Short mmCIF file of C-alpha atoms in Angstrom, two decimals:
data_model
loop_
_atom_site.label_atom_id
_atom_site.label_comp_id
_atom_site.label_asym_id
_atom_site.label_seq_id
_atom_site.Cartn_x
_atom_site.Cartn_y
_atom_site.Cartn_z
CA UNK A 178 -1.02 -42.69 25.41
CA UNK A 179 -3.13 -45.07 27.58
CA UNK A 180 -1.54 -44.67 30.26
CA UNK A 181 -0.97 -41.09 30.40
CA UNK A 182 -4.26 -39.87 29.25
CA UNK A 183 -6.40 -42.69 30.58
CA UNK A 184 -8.18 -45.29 28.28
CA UNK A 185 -10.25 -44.17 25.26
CA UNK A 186 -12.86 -45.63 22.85
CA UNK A 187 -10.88 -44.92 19.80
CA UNK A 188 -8.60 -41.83 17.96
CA UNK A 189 -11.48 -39.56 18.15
CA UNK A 190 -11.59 -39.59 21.78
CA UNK A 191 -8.14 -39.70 22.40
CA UNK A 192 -8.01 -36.18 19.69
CA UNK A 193 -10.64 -34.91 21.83
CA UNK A 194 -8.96 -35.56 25.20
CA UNK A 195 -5.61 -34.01 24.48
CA UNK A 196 -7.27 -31.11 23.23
CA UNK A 197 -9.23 -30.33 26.70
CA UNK A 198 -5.92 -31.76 28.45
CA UNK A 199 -4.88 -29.36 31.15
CA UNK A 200 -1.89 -28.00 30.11
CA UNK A 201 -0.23 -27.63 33.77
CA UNK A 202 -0.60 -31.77 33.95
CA UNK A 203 2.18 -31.79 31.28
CA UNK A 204 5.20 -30.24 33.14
CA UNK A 205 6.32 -33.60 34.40
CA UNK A 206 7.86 -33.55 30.66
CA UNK A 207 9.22 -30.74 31.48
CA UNK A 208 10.79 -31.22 34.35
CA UNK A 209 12.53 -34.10 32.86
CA UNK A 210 13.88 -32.50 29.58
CA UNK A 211 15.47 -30.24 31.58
CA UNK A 212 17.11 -32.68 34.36
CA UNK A 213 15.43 -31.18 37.76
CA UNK A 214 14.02 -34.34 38.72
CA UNK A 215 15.99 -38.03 39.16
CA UNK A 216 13.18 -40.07 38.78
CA UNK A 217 9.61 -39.68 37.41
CA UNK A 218 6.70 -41.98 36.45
CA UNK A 219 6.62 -44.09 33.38
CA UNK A 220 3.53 -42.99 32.25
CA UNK A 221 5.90 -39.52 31.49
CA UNK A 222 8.75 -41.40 29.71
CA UNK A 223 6.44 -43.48 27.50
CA UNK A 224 4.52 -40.39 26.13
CA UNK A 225 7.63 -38.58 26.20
CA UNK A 226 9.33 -40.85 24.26
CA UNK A 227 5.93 -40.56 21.64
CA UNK A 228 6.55 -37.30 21.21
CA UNK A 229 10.08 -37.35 20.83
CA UNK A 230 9.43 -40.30 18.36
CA UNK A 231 12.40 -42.02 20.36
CA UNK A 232 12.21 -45.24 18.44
CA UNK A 233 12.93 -48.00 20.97
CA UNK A 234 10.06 -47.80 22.87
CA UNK A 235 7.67 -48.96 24.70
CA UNK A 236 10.21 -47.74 27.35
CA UNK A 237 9.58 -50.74 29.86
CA UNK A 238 10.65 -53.39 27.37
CA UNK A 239 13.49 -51.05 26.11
CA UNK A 240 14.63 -51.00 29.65
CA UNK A 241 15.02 -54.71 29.91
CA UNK A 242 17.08 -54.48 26.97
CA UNK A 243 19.31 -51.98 27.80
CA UNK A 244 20.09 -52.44 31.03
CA UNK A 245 23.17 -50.20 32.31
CA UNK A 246 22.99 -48.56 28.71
CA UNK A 247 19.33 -47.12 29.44
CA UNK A 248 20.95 -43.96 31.37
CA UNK A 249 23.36 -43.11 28.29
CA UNK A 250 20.49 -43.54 26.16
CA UNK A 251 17.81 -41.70 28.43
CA UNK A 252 20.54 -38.78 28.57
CA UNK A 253 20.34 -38.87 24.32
CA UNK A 254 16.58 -39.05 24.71
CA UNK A 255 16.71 -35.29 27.13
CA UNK A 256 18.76 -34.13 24.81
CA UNK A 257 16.78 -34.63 21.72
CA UNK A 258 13.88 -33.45 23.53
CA UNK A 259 15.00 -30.70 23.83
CA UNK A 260 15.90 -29.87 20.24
CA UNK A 261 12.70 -30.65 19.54
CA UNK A 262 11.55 -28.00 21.59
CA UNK A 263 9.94 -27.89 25.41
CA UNK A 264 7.12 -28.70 26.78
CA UNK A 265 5.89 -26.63 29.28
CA UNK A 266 2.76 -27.36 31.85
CA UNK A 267 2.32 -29.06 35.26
CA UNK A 268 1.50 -32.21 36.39
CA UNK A 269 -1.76 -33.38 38.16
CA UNK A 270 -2.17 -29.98 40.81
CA UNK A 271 1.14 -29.66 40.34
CA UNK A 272 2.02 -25.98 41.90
CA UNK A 273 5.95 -26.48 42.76
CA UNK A 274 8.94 -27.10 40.87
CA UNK A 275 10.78 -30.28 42.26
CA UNK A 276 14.50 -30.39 43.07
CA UNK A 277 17.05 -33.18 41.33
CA UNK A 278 16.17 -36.27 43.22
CA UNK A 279 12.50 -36.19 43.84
CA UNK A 280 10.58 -38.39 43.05
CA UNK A 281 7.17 -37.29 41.39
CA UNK A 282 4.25 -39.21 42.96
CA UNK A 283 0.81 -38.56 44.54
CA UNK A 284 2.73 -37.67 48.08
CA UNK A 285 4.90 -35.45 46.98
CA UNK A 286 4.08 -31.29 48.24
CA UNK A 287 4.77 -30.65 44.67
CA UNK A 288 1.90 -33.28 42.57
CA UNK A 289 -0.76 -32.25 45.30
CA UNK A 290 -0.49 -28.83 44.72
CA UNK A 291 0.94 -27.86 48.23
CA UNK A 292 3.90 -26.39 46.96
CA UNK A 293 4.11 -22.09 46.21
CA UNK A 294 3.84 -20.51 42.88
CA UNK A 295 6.83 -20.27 40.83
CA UNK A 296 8.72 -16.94 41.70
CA UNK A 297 8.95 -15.97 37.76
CA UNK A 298 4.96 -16.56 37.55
CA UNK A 299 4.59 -14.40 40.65
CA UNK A 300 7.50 -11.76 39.35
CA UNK A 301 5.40 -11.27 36.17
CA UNK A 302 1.91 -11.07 38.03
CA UNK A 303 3.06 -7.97 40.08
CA UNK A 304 4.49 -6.36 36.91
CA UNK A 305 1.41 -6.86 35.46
CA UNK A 306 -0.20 -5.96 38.54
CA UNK A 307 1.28 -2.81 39.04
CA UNK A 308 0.70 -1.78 35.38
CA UNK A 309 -2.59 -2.25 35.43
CA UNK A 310 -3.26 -0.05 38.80
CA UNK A 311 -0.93 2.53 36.73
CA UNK A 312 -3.10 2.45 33.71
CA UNK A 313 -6.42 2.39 35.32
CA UNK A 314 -5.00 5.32 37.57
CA UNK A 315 -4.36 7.23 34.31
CA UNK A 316 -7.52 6.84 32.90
CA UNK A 317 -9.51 7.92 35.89
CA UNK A 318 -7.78 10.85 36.29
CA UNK A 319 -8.19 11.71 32.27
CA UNK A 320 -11.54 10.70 33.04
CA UNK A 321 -12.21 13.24 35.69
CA UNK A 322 -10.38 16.25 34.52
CA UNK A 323 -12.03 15.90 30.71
CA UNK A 324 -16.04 15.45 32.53
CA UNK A 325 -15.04 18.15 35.16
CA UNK A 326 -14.39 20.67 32.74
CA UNK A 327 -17.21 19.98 30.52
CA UNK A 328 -19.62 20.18 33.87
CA UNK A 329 -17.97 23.49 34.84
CA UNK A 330 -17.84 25.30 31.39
CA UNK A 331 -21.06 24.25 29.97
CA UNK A 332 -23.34 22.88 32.41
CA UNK A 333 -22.37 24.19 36.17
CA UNK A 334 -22.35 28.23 36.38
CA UNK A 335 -19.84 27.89 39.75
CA UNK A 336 -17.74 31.01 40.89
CA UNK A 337 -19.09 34.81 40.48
CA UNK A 338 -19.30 34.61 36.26
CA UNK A 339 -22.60 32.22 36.95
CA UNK A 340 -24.76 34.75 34.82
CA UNK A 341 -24.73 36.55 31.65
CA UNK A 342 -26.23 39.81 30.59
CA UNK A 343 -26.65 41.03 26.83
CA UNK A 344 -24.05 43.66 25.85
CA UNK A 345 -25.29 45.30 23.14
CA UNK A 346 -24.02 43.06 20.27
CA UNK A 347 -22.94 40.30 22.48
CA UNK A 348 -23.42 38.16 25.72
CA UNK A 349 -21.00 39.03 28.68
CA UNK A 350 -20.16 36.85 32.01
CA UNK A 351 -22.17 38.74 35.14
CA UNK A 352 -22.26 37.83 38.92
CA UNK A 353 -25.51 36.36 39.57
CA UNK A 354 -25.86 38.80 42.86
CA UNK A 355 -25.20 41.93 40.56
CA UNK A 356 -28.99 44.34 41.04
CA UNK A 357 -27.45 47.18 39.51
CA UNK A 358 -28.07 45.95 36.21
CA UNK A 359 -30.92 47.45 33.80
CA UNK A 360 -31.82 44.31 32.05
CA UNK A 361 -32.08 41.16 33.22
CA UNK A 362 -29.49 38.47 34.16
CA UNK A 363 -29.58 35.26 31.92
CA UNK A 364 -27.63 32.17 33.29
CA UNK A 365 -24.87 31.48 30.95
CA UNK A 366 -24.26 29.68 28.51
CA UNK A 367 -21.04 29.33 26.93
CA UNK A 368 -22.11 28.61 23.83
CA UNK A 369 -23.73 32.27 23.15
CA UNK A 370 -21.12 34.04 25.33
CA UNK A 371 -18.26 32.11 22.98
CA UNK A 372 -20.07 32.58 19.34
CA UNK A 373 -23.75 34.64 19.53
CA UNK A 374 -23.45 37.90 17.97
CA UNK A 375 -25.24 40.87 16.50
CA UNK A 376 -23.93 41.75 13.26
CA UNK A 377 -23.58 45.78 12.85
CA UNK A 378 -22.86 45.71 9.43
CA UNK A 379 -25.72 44.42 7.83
CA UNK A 380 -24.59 45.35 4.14
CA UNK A 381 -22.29 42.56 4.46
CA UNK A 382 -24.80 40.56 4.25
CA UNK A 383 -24.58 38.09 0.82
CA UNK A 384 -26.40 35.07 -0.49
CA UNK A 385 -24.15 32.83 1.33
CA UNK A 386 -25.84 34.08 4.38
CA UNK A 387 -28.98 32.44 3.94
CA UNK A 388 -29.33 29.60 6.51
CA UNK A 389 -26.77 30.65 8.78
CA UNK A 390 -28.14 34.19 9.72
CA UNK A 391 -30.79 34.77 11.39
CA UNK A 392 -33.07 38.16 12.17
CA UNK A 393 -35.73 39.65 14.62
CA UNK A 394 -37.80 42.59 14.35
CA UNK A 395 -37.05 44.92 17.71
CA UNK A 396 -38.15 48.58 18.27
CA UNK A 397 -39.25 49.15 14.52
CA UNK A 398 -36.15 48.08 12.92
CA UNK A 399 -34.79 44.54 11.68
CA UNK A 400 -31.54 42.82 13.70
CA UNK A 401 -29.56 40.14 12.22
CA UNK A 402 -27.40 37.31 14.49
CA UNK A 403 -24.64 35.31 13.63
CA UNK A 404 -26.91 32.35 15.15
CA UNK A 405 -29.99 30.92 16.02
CA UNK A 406 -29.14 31.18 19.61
CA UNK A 407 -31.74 30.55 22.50
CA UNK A 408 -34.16 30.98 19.77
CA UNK A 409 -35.70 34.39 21.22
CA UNK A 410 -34.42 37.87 20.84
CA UNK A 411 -31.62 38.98 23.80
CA UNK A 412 -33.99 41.80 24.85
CA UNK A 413 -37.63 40.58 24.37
CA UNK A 414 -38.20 37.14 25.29
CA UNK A 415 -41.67 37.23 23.43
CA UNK A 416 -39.45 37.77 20.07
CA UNK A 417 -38.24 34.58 18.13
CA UNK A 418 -35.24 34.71 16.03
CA UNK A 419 -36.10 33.44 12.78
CA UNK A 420 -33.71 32.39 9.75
CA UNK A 421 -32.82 34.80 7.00
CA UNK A 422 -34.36 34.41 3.13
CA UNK A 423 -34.19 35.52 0.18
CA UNK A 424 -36.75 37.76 0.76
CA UNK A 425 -35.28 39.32 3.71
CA UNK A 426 -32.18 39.59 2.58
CA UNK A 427 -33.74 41.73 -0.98
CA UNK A 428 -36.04 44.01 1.31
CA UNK A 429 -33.91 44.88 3.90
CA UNK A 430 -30.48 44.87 2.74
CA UNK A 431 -30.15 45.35 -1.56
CA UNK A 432 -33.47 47.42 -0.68
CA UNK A 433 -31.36 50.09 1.53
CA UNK A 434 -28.17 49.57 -0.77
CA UNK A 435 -30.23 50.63 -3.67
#
């Protein structure tokens, strides 16, 4: 432990050292378990051995010991590793994997970081890379085609239809450039071209009305719309449109029933 993760005070500070550990300076372990490297540094046996809880440790007296045996045993010791599942990281700036027979130490391309990305690592970036670029593609163009079609049908009169012109009982599409109209051009709005109407048959007209009609008084007689709309009568801009009552709705419709 001391000599892997430096000297601490006590077992809090070595707790709070592994946990801001890099995990890249651990692939050393790695590289052993899985035999791509003949020698390493002790300070990766001993605290692989920890974690491995191979019990004749420390490894520098059990190497005295063993003598020829400490291969066999060091074989044993990979192998149980790796039942007890990998450890994955690098060593200090480590950045390449080392080949069987190097030796891991501070002049080696490999430890100072010299070395290239691993080709899986960089196999996975581009996949991700070119997903993302996909996905962000796709969203711009959703993007564009959803606000360019609200701009153009509600808030940008483009193309000859830029006006509208009252109908009778209902708001038509005009060319802006058309004189020959009587009445005046309006510039549309797709809201009242889609759902503003005059309602012709008044005697339709019911208590469930109230609050969704509305009326206007125009040449003597009373008109009833399906809306508030621009809030002024299609005609006579000095006209509002106001909502139907109770009262309306008795004097001007059961009134001329009765």
């Amino acid at each position: 432990m001391r000599s892997f993760f430096e000297p601490r005070a006590d077992r809090e500070a070595y707790r709070l050292a592994i946990r801001k550990w890099e995990a890249d300076r651990f692939r050393p372990l790695n590289l052993v378990l899985n035999g791509n490297v003949g020698r390493t540094d002790e300070k990766n046996i001993e605290l692989l051995a920890w974690l491995i809880d191979f019990k004749a440790r420390p490894y520098h007296v059990w190497l005295k010991v063993a003598g020829p045996c400490a291969d066999d045993a060091g074989q044993q010791a990979r192998r149980a590793g790796e039942a007890a599942g990998e450890v994955t990281g690098t060593g200090d700036n480590e950045r390449q994997k080392p080949i069987a027979g190097d030796v891991l130490d501070g002049d080696d391309p490999a430890v100072n970081g010299e070395g290239e990305p691993d080709a899986a690592d960089e196999k996975t970036g581009r996949f991700f890379r070119r997903g993302d670029r996909k996905l962000v593609f796709l969203c711009l163009w959703l993007a564009a085609g959803i606000g360019g079609y609200f701009l153009v049908h509600y808030f940008w009169p483009a193309g000859p239809k830029g006006c509208m012109i009252w109908a009778g009982d209902h708001y038509e599409p005009a060319d802006c450039g058309d004189r020959s109209a009587a009445i005046p051009l309006r510039a549309i709005d797709h809201e009242l071209v889609d759902y503003f109407r005059r309602i012709t048959r008044p005697d339709t007209l019911t208590p469930f009305s109230i609050g969704k009609v509305w009326y206007a008084k125009y040449h003597g007689r009373v008109e009833f719309y399906t809306g508030k709309g621009s809030g002024l009568h299609p005609l006579d801009s000095t006209r509002r449109l106001l909502p139907m009552t109770d009262y309306i709705l008795e004097k001007y419709i059961y009134h001329i029933r009765n």
